[in-house]
Amino acid sequence: MQSTIAILIFFCWLPDERSARFCNNTGVIRAPGDIIIGGIFPIHRILDIVNRTEPGPLNCSKFEISTFLSVQAMVHSIEQVNNSTLLPGVKLGYEIYDSCADVAPAIQATMKFLSKFNSSDKSVEIHCNYTDYVPAAKAIVGDLFSEISIVIARILNFYLIPQMSYVSSAEYLSDKTKFASFFRAVPSDRHQISAIIKLLQHLKWNWIGILATDDDYGRSAMNSLISEAEKQRICIDFHFRIPVQNMAEQNNYIKRAADKIMNSSAEVMVAFIRSSDIKTLFEILIDYQVSKTWIASDAWSNSKNVASKIQAEQVGNILGFTFKNGTIPNFNEYLKKLVTHTTKSDDFTQEFFRDLKNNDSGSQMTESDQYSKITENINDAYNYCVYLTIKAITHALQKVLNCDHQKCNGSFDFAPWQLLSEMKKVRFPTEDGFFYFDSSGDYSSGYDLIHWETVNNSTEFITVGNYSAETQLITLHPYFNKTAKIGVFRCSNTCKPGERKTVSPENNCCYNCSKCSEGTYSDKNDSNDCKTCQEDEWSNKGSSRCQKRTVDFLKWSDGLSIVLILFAILGVLIICVVSIMFTKYLSTPAVKAAGGWMCYIMLPSLVACLVSSIFFIGKPIDLICKIRQPLFSICFTLSVSCILVKSFRIILAFSFNPTVRKNLRLLYKPLPVIITATGVQVIICSLWLSLDPPKTIKNRSDPKTILLQCSEGSHTTFGIMLGYIAFLACICFILAFKGRKAPKMYNEARFITFSMLVYLILWISFGVIYLNLGGNKYIGIIESIAILASVYSFLCCHFFPTCYVVLFKKESNVESNYLTQAREHFKQKGQFVCPVAKMRRISQISNEEQTSNPIVVKASIENECLSNPKTGHIYHNTNFQNHRVSHCLRKRHKSC
Ligand SMILES: *[C@@H]1O[C@H](CO)[C@@H](O)[C@H](O)[C@H]1NC(C)=O
Ligand SMILES: *[C@@H]1O[C@H](CO)[C@@H](O)[C@H](O)[C@H]1NC(C)=O
Ligand SMILES: *[C@@H]1O[C@H](CO)[C@@H](O)[C@H](O)[C@H]1NC(C)=O
Ligand SMILES: *[C@@H]1O[C@H](CO)[C@@H](O)[C@H](O)[C@H]1NC(C)=O
Ligand SMILES: CC(=O)N[C@H]1CO[C@H](CO)[C@@H](O)[C@@H]1O
């Protein structure tokens, strides 16, 4: 209601009849008609309103040719309507006033339009109910500036008189609660803002400065752009408002704006500035030699006035959005006629000719010069909008006046609000599509994107793209990049995929890039974060994607695997051969010395060990993981316990301390020993398998691979298992070491010592390696090698020597030879040995001891000789044992 109060104040100092007559005759372009269309245009640009002390006539200066030409576009359009069949029998008239680019004269003009229709004096009647009130003008065209349009619209909103601005684009004017009777031939700035945002996004520019005139248009455009830019992650280095003030003040502000621009690191400037200001600004910037890339709003984007004064290249690159352009039929002819036939005599036209005829030097100009000055200053886009405005009003009038092709049936004294409802429904074809108002009373067509180019020393506007308000898409012509020579204007360089932004605290346009660490990636430009790869994927530092980890395990085809398999097969073959040989020569003393029947336990268990060594190769599965260690350990324990028995036997045979021997003999029980020793291992393995069994795992310690492995589960039990074998091996080693002095033919002890030593060294080394490279792919292979080596060391130390004797020392592989040797051995020790034959016989009857083993026979010889009645020749006297032994031996020799 504020506007209503403003109107009432105006009523108080409404001009009296004298001044009304004065106003009628000057400062107006008018033509009479049945229906009057009002116009308010800023024909002058500067109003000296500051130092007024009394409300006399306003004093305007700075004639604006381009606006005057827009006025002519309106005049021409109305004449065209009169000369057409659009409104048959109706004569349109017009009254056009100057707003001097200020609100006060615009209000005065509005008042004139509000005065009663067909009354001789300009007076506004005050009513409570304006439903039937018919004012002078049925519709009003104007103003150019949003700020002025807003005030006019506020007043007309009360009377519901249709107002249609040709280019006022402030967003605010779309608000139909405040501006119910306002229409416009252009889209709201909201669309321009989104067009600018789309352009910035398309060109990937994100670092801008904003300049705006400090009026309704500039403020609202700047605020929308700031909030919209924030949403689209476009950052603003600075924004600056240039107030509308008197010349000197304003130039001061423009200078400060120029400083800002010069100091800014932003390359792109978006300017919502009146064209007169931008001209001044450019002049300063050219002085400073600062060039930037400009995005011009519709306010100055196609201002020939600016373009004629500067060279586009001096200020940089200028891109601008203009309203959709079109051609007004016959307008150029009209203008030509205007110059040549000076038929019109209103104040403005005369001022126009004065302005036109005097160039800067003051000399007279020819007609063609005049015409070229017109084309220099003409704003085609604005004029086309004026044309559309008149067309829209005409189409609405057609409906109100109920016209057909012959005549119009309606009365001319209808109230303007009746026109308003028809205006909303207007729809007519244009050059590209249809003209119609959206719900906000805007014609949301779109924009053309133009580029300022210097051609032959003058600036031309080249259309390089367009923006459609309907689809909200910006389309750039293919030659855009070539003409516009666009760079990439960002605060920071784009972070490539594989990098992430390290965001600066101030804004998210200026940042550094850092590479994604290993195991992470980013697949887009300007990622904020690096994403972590999936569990089964990996990536290098700075990767844009993850790669699948390769699944790795010890393959059958691996060279090392093949070698191991060959060794295992060879081992099995050797064991077969050895078994055959041992079976064939089982009864020979060499084989008996090597363990005799025990080799039927040892050899198969060694085969099983070889098999278990193969289980360390290939893709691990749970079952194999569970089987392989127990299989090896139990089989190997079996073998070692056989060796233990053998060691025992050697000790037993060649021990000279009778009491020790007696105790040992009690312990010497081969099968129970083997079963017990192995049984313990079986229990260990069972505990292992039941508590924490081995299983397959995916080892991801290497980032690029998944290593399929058997995890041994409980490492303690694994250690105990190996330790237990080592413990048995130690016992063997100690026993064998004690028995190392056995006769040459019974060199078993030495071999056992050696093989146990080899075994212990092997497995201690394995333990060390295992602890150090637990997770390695080759840990399995190393254990496999250890197993193979153990098996081979067993074969070498326990079976090959025997085989050698069996095959190549047949002559020595006879019992007598063994016995002789044994006797020699004991003789050296000064001990008694029964005669070979006797010994043999004794051993044959001995159940407890192995008859095949002469050592055993020897070991028991004293007692056997004595206890056996058939050999009763031996004296038994502990005091003179040596004598008796030698005696016995002598006797035996005789008997042999
Ligand atoms: C009016 O129309 C006629 C023909 O239709 C044309 O010859 C004449 O020049 C027009 N006048 C104006 C002022 O446009
Ligand atoms: C205007 O008023 C005059 C008399 O003052 C009248 O003759 C004329 O018909 C009126 N015109 C219209 C369009 O009402
Ligand atoms: C206003 O005037 C019109 C026409 O005379 C009439 O129809 C309407 O009822 C009036 N409104 C009020 C609120 O009096
Ligand atoms: C521009 O920078 C200069 C020196 O760097 C400084 O003196 C001046 O105040 C700055 N102007 C603006 C508007 O920031
Ligand atoms: C106001 C105006 O231009 N009126 C004209 C409308 O058209 C007729 C016929 O062409 C002219 O006679 C009027 O002068």
mmCIF file of N, CA and C in Angstrom, residues 832 834 861-869 871-892 894:
data_model
loop_
_atom_site.group_PDB
_atom_site.id
_atom_site.type_symbol
_atom_site.label_atom_id
_atom_site.label_comp_id
_atom_site.label_asym_id
_atom_site.label_seq_id
_atom_site.Cartn_x
_atom_site.Cartn_y
_atom_site.Cartn_z
ATOM 1 N N PHE A 832 85.380 -110.920 25.964
ATOM 2 C CA PHE A 832 85.139 -112.271 25.469
ATOM 3 C C PHE A 832 83.999 -112.296 24.485
ATOM 4 N N CYS A 834 81.845 -115.143 22.118
ATOM 5 C CA CYS A 834 81.607 -116.556 21.837
ATOM 6 C C CYS A 834 81.997 -116.881 20.412
ATOM 7 N N ILE A 861 76.665 -112.377 25.179
ATOM 8 C CA ILE A 861 77.465 -113.599 25.058
ATOM 9 C C ILE A 861 77.863 -114.195 26.402
ATOM 10 N N GLU A 862 78.332 -113.339 27.276
ATOM 11 C CA GLU A 862 78.805 -113.868 28.550
ATOM 12 C C GLU A 862 77.721 -114.666 29.245
ATOM 13 N N ASN A 863 76.594 -113.967 29.367
ATOM 14 C CA ASN A 863 75.502 -114.605 30.080
ATOM 15 C C ASN A 863 74.953 -115.794 29.316
ATOM 16 N N GLU A 864 74.831 -115.591 28.018
ATOM 17 C CA GLU A 864 74.284 -116.681 27.205
ATOM 18 C C GLU A 864 75.173 -117.913 27.321
ATOM 19 N N CYS A 865 76.425 -117.644 27.172
ATOM 20 C CA CYS A 865 77.350 -118.765 27.238
ATOM 21 C C CYS A 865 77.218 -119.504 28.556
ATOM 22 N N LEU A 866 77.014 -118.701 29.559
ATOM 23 C CA LEU A 866 76.962 -119.320 30.873
ATOM 24 C C LEU A 866 75.623 -119.959 31.133
ATOM 25 N N SER A 867 74.609 -119.275 30.717
ATOM 26 C CA SER A 867 73.283 -119.753 31.069
ATOM 27 C C SER A 867 72.874 -120.948 30.233
ATOM 28 N N ASN A 868 73.423 -121.003 29.074
ATOM 29 C CA ASN A 868 73.033 -122.101 28.207
ATOM 30 C C ASN A 868 73.836 -123.351 28.588
ATOM 31 N N PRO A 869 73.110 -124.378 28.956
ATOM 32 C CA PRO A 869 73.849 -125.590 29.380
ATOM 33 C C PRO A 869 74.691 -126.203 28.276
ATOM 34 N N THR A 871 76.487 -124.777 26.255
ATOM 35 C CA THR A 871 77.750 -124.074 26.106
ATOM 36 C C THR A 871 78.431 -123.919 27.451
ATOM 37 N N GLY A 872 78.239 -124.867 28.220
ATOM 38 C CA GLY A 872 78.699 -124.806 29.604
ATOM 39 C C GLY A 872 80.190 -124.807 29.807
ATOM 40 N N HIS A 873 80.916 -124.497 28.789
ATOM 41 C CA HIS A 873 82.360 -124.522 28.943
ATOM 42 C C HIS A 873 82.908 -123.272 29.559
ATOM 43 N N ILE A 874 82.021 -122.311 29.698
ATOM 44 C CA ILE A 874 82.539 -121.028 30.144
ATOM 45 C C ILE A 874 82.508 -120.941 31.651
ATOM 46 N N TYR A 875 83.609 -120.476 32.080
ATOM 47 C CA TYR A 875 83.656 -120.288 33.528
ATOM 48 C C TYR A 875 83.082 -118.939 33.870
ATOM 49 N N HIS A 876 82.494 -118.983 34.996
ATOM 50 C CA HIS A 876 81.954 -117.682 35.375
ATOM 51 C C HIS A 876 82.585 -117.233 36.678
ATOM 52 N N ASN A 877 83.525 -116.374 36.525
ATOM 53 C CA ASN A 877 84.154 -115.822 37.723
ATOM 54 C C ASN A 877 84.397 -114.347 37.498
ATOM 55 N N THR A 878 83.631 -113.591 38.211
ATOM 56 C CA THR A 878 83.731 -112.149 37.988
ATOM 57 C C THR A 878 85.094 -111.595 38.328
ATOM 58 N N ASN A 879 85.748 -112.246 39.213
ATOM 59 C CA ASN A 879 87.056 -111.705 39.602
ATOM 60 C C ASN A 879 88.091 -111.867 38.521
ATOM 61 N N PHE A 880 87.953 -112.924 37.825
ATOM 62 C CA PHE A 880 88.949 -113.165 36.778
ATOM 63 C C PHE A 880 88.300 -113.214 35.414
ATOM 64 N N GLN A 881 87.488 -112.273 35.273
ATOM 65 C CA GLN A 881 86.662 -112.277 34.050
ATOM 66 C C GLN A 881 87.527 -112.286 32.795
ATOM 67 N N ASN A 882 88.459 -111.426 32.761
ATOM 68 C CA ASN A 882 89.287 -111.309 31.563
ATOM 69 C C ASN A 882 89.992 -112.625 31.255
ATOM 70 N N HIS A 883 90.504 -113.165 32.239
ATOM 71 C CA HIS A 883 91.176 -114.455 32.037
ATOM 72 C C HIS A 883 90.217 -115.468 31.478
ATOM 73 N N ARG A 884 89.027 -115.473 32.079
ATOM 74 C CA ARG A 884 88.043 -116.455 31.667
ATOM 75 C C ARG A 884 87.527 -116.171 30.259
ATOM 76 N N VAL A 885 87.404 -114.934 30.016
ATOM 77 C CA VAL A 885 86.952 -114.606 28.669
ATOM 78 C C VAL A 885 87.957 -115.100 27.650
ATOM 79 N N SER A 886 89.168 -114.784 27.897
ATOM 80 C CA SER A 886 90.180 -115.227 26.935
ATOM 81 C C SER A 886 90.248 -116.749 26.881
ATOM 82 N N HIS A 887 90.036 -117.316 27.972
ATOM 83 C CA HIS A 887 90.001 -118.767 28.019
ATOM 84 C C HIS A 887 88.870 -119.302 27.167
ATOM 85 N N CYS A 888 87.757 -118.727 27.416
ATOM 86 C CA CYS A 888 86.571 -119.132 26.655
ATOM 87 C C CYS A 888 86.807 -118.967 25.171
ATOM 88 N N LEU A 889 87.337 -117.805 24.827
ATOM 89 C CA LEU A 889 87.580 -117.557 23.411
ATOM 90 C C LEU A 889 88.542 -118.583 22.857
ATOM 91 N N ARG A 890 89.558 -118.828 23.625
ATOM 92 C CA ARG A 890 90.519 -119.818 23.191
ATOM 93 C C ARG A 890 89.849 -121.149 22.956
ATOM 94 N N LYS A 891 89.063 -121.537 23.938
ATOM 95 C CA LYS A 891 88.339 -122.812 23.829
ATOM 96 C C LYS A 891 87.478 -122.844 22.572
ATOM 97 N N ARG A 892 86.807 -121.780 22.415
ATOM 98 C CA ARG A 892 85.907 -121.718 21.270
ATOM 99 C C ARG A 892 86.679 -121.867 19.989
ATOM 100 N N LYS A 894 89.379 -123.321 19.555
ATOM 101 C CA LYS A 894 89.773 -124.745 19.364
ATOM 102 C C LYS A 894 88.622 -125.528 18.785
#
